[in-house]
Coordinates of C-alpha atoms in Angstrom, one line a residue:
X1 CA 0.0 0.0 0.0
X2 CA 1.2 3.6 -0.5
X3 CA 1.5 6.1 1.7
X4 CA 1.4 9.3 2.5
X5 CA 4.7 10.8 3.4
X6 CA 4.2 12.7 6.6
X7 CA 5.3 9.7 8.3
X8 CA 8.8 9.3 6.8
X9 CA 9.5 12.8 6.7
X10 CA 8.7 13.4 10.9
X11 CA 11.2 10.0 11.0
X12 CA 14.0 11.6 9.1
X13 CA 13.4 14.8 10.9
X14 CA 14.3 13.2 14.1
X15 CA 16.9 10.6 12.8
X16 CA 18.7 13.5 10.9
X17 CA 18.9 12.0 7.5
X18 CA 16.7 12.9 4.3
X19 CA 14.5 10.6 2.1
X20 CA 15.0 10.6 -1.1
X21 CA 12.3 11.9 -4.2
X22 CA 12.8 10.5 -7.4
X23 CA 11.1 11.9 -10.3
X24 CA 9.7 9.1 -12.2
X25 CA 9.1 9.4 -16.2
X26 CA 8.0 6.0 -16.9
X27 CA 7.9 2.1 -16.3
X28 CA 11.4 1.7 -16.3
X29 CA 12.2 4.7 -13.9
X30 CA 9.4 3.6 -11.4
X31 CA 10.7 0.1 -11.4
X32 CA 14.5 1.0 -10.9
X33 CA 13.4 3.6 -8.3
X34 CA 11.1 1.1 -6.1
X35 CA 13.8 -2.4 -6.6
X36 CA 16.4 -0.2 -5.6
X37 CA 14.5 1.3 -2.4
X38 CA 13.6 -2.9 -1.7
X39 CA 16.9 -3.2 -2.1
X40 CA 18.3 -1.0 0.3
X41 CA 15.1 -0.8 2.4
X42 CA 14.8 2.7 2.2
X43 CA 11.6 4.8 2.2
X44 CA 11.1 6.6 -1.0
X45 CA 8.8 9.1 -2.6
X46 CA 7.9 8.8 -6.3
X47 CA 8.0 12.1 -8.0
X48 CA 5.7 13.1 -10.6
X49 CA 5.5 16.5 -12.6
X50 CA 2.8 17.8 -14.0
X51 CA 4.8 17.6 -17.3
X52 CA 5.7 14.0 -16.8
X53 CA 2.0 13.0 -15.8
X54 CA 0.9 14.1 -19.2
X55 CA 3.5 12.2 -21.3
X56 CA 2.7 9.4 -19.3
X57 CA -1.0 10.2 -20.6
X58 CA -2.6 11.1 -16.9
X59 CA -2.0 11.4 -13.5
X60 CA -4.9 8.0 -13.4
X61 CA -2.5 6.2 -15.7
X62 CA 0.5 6.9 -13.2
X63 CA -1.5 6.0 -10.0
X64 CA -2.7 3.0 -11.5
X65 CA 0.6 1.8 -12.7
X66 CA 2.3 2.3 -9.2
X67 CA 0.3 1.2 -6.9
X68 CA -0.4 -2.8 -9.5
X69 CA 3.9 -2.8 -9.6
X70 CA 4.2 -1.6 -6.2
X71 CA 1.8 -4.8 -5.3
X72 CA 3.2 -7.1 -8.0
X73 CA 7.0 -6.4 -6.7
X74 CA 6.2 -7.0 -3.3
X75 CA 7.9 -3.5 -2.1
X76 CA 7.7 -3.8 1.6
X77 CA 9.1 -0.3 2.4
X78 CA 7.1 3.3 2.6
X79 CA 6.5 4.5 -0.3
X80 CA 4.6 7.8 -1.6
X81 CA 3.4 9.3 -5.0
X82 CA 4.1 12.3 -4.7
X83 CA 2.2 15.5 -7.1
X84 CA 6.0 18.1 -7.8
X85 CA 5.8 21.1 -8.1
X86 CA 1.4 21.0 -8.8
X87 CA -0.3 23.9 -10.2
X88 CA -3.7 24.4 -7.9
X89 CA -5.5 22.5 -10.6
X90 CA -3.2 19.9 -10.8
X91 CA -3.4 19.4 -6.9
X92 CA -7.0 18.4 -7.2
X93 CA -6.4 16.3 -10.0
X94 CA -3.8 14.2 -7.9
X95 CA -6.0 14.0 -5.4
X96 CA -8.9 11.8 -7.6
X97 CA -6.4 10.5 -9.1
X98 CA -5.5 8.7 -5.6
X99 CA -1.7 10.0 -5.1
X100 CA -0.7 9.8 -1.5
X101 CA 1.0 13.4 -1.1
X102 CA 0.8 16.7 -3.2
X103 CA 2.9 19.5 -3.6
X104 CA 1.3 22.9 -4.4
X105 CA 3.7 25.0 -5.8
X106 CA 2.4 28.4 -4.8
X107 CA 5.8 30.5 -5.1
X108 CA 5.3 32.6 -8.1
X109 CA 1.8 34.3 -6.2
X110 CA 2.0 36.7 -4.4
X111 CA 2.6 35.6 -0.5
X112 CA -1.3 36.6 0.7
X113 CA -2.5 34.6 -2.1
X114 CA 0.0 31.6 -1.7
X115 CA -1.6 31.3 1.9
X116 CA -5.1 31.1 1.2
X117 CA -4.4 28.9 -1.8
X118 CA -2.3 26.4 0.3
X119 CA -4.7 26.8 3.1
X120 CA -7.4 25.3 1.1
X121 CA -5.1 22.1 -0.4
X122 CA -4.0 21.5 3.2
X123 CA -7.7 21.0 4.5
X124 CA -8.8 18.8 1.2
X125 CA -5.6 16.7 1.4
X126 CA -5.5 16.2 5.2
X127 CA -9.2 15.5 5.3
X128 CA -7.8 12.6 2.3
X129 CA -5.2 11.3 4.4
X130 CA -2.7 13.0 2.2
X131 CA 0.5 15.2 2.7
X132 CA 0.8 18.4 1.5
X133 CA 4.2 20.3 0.6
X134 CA 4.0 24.0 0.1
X135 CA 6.5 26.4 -1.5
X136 CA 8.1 29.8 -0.4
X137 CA 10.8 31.3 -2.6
X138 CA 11.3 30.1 -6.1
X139 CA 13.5 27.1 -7.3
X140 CA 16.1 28.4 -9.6
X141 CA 16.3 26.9 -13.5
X142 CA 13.4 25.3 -15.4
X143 CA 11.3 22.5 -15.1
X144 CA 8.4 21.9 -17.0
X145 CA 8.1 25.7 -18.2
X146 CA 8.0 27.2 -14.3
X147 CA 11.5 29.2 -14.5
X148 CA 13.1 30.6 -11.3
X149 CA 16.2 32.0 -10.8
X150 CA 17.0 30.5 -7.5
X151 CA 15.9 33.3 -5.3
X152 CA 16.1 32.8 -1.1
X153 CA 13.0 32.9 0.6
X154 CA 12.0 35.0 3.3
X155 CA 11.9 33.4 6.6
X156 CA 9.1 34.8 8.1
X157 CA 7.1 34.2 4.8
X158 CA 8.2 30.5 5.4
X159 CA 7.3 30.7 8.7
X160 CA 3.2 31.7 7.8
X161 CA 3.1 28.9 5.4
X162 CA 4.5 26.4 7.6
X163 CA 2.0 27.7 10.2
X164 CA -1.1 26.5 7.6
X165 CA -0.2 22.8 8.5
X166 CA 1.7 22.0 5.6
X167 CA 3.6 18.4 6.2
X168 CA 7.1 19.4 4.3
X169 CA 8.2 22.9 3.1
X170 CA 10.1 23.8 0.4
X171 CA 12.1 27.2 0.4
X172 CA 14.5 28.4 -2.1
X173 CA 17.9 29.1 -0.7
X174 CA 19.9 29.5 -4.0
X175 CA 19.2 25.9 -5.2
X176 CA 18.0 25.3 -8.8
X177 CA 17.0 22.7 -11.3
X178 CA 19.0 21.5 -14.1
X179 CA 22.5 21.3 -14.3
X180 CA 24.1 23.6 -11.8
X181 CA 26.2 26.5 -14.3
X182 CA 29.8 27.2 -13.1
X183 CA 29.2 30.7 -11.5
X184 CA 26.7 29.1 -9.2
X185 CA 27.1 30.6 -5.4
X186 CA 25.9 27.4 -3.6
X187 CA 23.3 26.8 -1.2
X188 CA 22.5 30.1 1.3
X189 CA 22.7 28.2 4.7
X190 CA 23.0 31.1 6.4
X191 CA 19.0 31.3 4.9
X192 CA 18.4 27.4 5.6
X193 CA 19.1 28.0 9.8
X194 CA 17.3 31.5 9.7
X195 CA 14.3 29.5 8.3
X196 CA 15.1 26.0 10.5
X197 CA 14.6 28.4 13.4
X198 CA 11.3 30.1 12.6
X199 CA 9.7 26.4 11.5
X200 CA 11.4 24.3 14.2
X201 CA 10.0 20.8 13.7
X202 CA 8.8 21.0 9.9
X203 CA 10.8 18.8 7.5
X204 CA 12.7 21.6 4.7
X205 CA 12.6 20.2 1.5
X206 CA 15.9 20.8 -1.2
X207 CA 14.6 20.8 -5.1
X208 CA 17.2 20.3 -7.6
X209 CA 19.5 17.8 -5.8
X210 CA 21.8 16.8 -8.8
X211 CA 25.0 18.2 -8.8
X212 CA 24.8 19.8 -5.4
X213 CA 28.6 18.7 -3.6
X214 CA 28.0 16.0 -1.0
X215 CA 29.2 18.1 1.8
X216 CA 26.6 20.6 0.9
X217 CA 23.5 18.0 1.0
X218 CA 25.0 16.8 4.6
X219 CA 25.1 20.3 5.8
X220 CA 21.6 20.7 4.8
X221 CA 20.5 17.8 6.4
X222 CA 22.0 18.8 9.7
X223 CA 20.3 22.4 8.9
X224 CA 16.8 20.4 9.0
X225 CA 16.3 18.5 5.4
X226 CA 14.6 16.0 5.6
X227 CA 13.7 15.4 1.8
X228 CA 15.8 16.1 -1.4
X229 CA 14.8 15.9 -4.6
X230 CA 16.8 14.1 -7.6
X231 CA 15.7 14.3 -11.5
X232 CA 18.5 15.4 -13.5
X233 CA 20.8 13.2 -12.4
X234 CA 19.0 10.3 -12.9
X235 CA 17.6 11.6 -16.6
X236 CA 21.8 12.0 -17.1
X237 CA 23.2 8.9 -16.3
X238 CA 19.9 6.8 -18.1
X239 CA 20.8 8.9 -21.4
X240 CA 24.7 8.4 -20.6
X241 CA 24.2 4.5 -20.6
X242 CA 22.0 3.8 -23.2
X243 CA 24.3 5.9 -25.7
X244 CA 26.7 3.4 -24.5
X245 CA 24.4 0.8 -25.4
X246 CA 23.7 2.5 -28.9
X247 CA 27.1 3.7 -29.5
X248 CA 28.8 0.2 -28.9
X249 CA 26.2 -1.4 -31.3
X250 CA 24.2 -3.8 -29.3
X251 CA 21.2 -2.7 -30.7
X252 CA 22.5 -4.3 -34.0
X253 CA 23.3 -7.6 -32.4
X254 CA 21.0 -10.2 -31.9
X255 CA 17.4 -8.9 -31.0
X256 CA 19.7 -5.6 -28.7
X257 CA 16.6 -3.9 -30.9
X258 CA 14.1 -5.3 -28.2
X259 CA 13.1 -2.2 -25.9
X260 CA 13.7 -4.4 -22.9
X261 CA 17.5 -4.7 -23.7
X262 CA 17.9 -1.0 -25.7
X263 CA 16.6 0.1 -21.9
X264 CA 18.3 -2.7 -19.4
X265 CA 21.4 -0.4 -19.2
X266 CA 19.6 3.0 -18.9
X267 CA 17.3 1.2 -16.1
X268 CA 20.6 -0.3 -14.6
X269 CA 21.8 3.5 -14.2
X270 CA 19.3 5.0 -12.8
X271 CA 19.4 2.3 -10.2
X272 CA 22.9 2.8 -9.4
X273 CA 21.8 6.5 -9.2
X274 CA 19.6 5.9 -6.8
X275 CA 21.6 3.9 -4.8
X276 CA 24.4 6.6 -4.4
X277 CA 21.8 9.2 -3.7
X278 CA 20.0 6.8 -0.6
X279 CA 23.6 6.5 0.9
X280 CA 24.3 10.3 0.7
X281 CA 20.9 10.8 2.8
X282 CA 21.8 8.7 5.0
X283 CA 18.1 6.6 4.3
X284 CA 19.5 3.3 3.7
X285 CA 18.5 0.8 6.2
X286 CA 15.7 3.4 7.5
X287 CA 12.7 1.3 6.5
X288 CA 13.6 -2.0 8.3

């Protein structure tokens, strides 16, 4: 059964290590995502965006196709699908759609509206069983057409969204998605603590964890992280193997045509992306 992922987050709050969120994009990401958190019995949340639920033809199509592999695999440890980065719209389609947790992203509105907007999701998905992350501050880069330029938020604005009830807080503190450029400043912890110590207890949530430097992501965990978020890096090193694959012509031998070899290696990768990513958090072994 999936869950929601208050649960795990109040967990790796207390036990000072993060749980990881990995976007999924499709049947071969979901699988490698939940056989490597089996694997390594680590909880996980499944991250979906709104632009990946509609290549995947639905946010229905994507609930229904966890939840029959999470039962056919037999996963045993907590795991939650998870709405990233949700327009209002979007929120309410996640939450017929039967996903366990929902993320409104309302950054780019101004704060008065963010709060009554958020307000509202955190009352429909509490009164679902679901939890609800909220969004102060916007994440740098692109992803799926929302752009931010990786601006810090404001603590005490943090600190009125946190107090709506939200399970799991995002805040921008120089972060971004994508591929981090070369004049990047790095995280603002200075902002993390400032915002750690008007939200006490709430799990902080990092977006765009690829190619953040491992002594960064501990530091944010000791700051009061308690989730991180991983696509890139995963999308990387799938497209790095299977031009391998391509490249080395294994497609031409044999039946290396069939989609379930062309995509072993990329599926391989993403699991040994994973893997590295659990061990960084410090979630391996958490869900035992």
């Amino acid at each position: 059964m999936l869950v929601s992922a208050t649960e795990m987050l109040k967990k790796a709050k207390e036990g000072h290590y993060a749980v990881g969120q990995f976007n999924i994009n499709n049947l071969e990401w979901t699988k490698s995502v939940l056989l490597t958190a089996e694997e390594l019995k680590s909880p996980v949340i499944l991250g979906v965006s709104e632009g990946a639920g509609k290549y995947m033809t639905g946010f229905g199509t994507v609930a229904a196709m966890v939840k029959a592999m999470h039962d056919e695999l037999g996963i045993t440890v907590p795991v939650a699908l998870h709405l990233d980065h949700g327009t209002y719209e979007g929120c309410y389609k996640c939450i017929k759609a039967g996903f366990t947790s929902i993320m409104f992203d309302g950054s780019h509105y101004p704060i008065d509206e963010n709060v009554a907007k958020t307000k509202e999701l955190v009352a429909v998905a509490h009164a679902m069983g679901m939890s609800i992350e909220a969004e102060v501050g916007s994440i740098g880069g692109e992803e799926d057409g929302v752009v931010g330029m990786g601006e810090c938020a404001d603590p005490d604005e943090c600190k009125r969204v946190a107090d709506l009830g939200v399970d799991m807080l995002a805040a921008g503190i120089g972060n971004i998605h994508g591929k981090y450029p070369a004049n990047w400043q790095g995280l603002s912890f200075e902002t993390l603590d400032a915002i750690q110590q008007k939200t006490g207890v709430m799990p902080l949530v990092l977006h765009g964890g690829t190619g953040i430097p491992a002594d960064m992501i501990k530091k944010a965990i000791d700051l009061g992280v308690s989730k991180i978020n991983v696509n890139t890096e995963c999308q990387l090193s799938f497209a790095d193997a299977t031009r391998k694959y391509i490249e080395a012509g294994k497609d031409l031998e044999g039946k290396g045509f069939d989609p379930r070899k062309l995509l072993a290696p990329g599926a391989e990768a993403i699991k040994a992306t994973v893997k590295e990513k659990m061990e960084l958090f410090g979630s391996v072994g958490k869900a035992e």
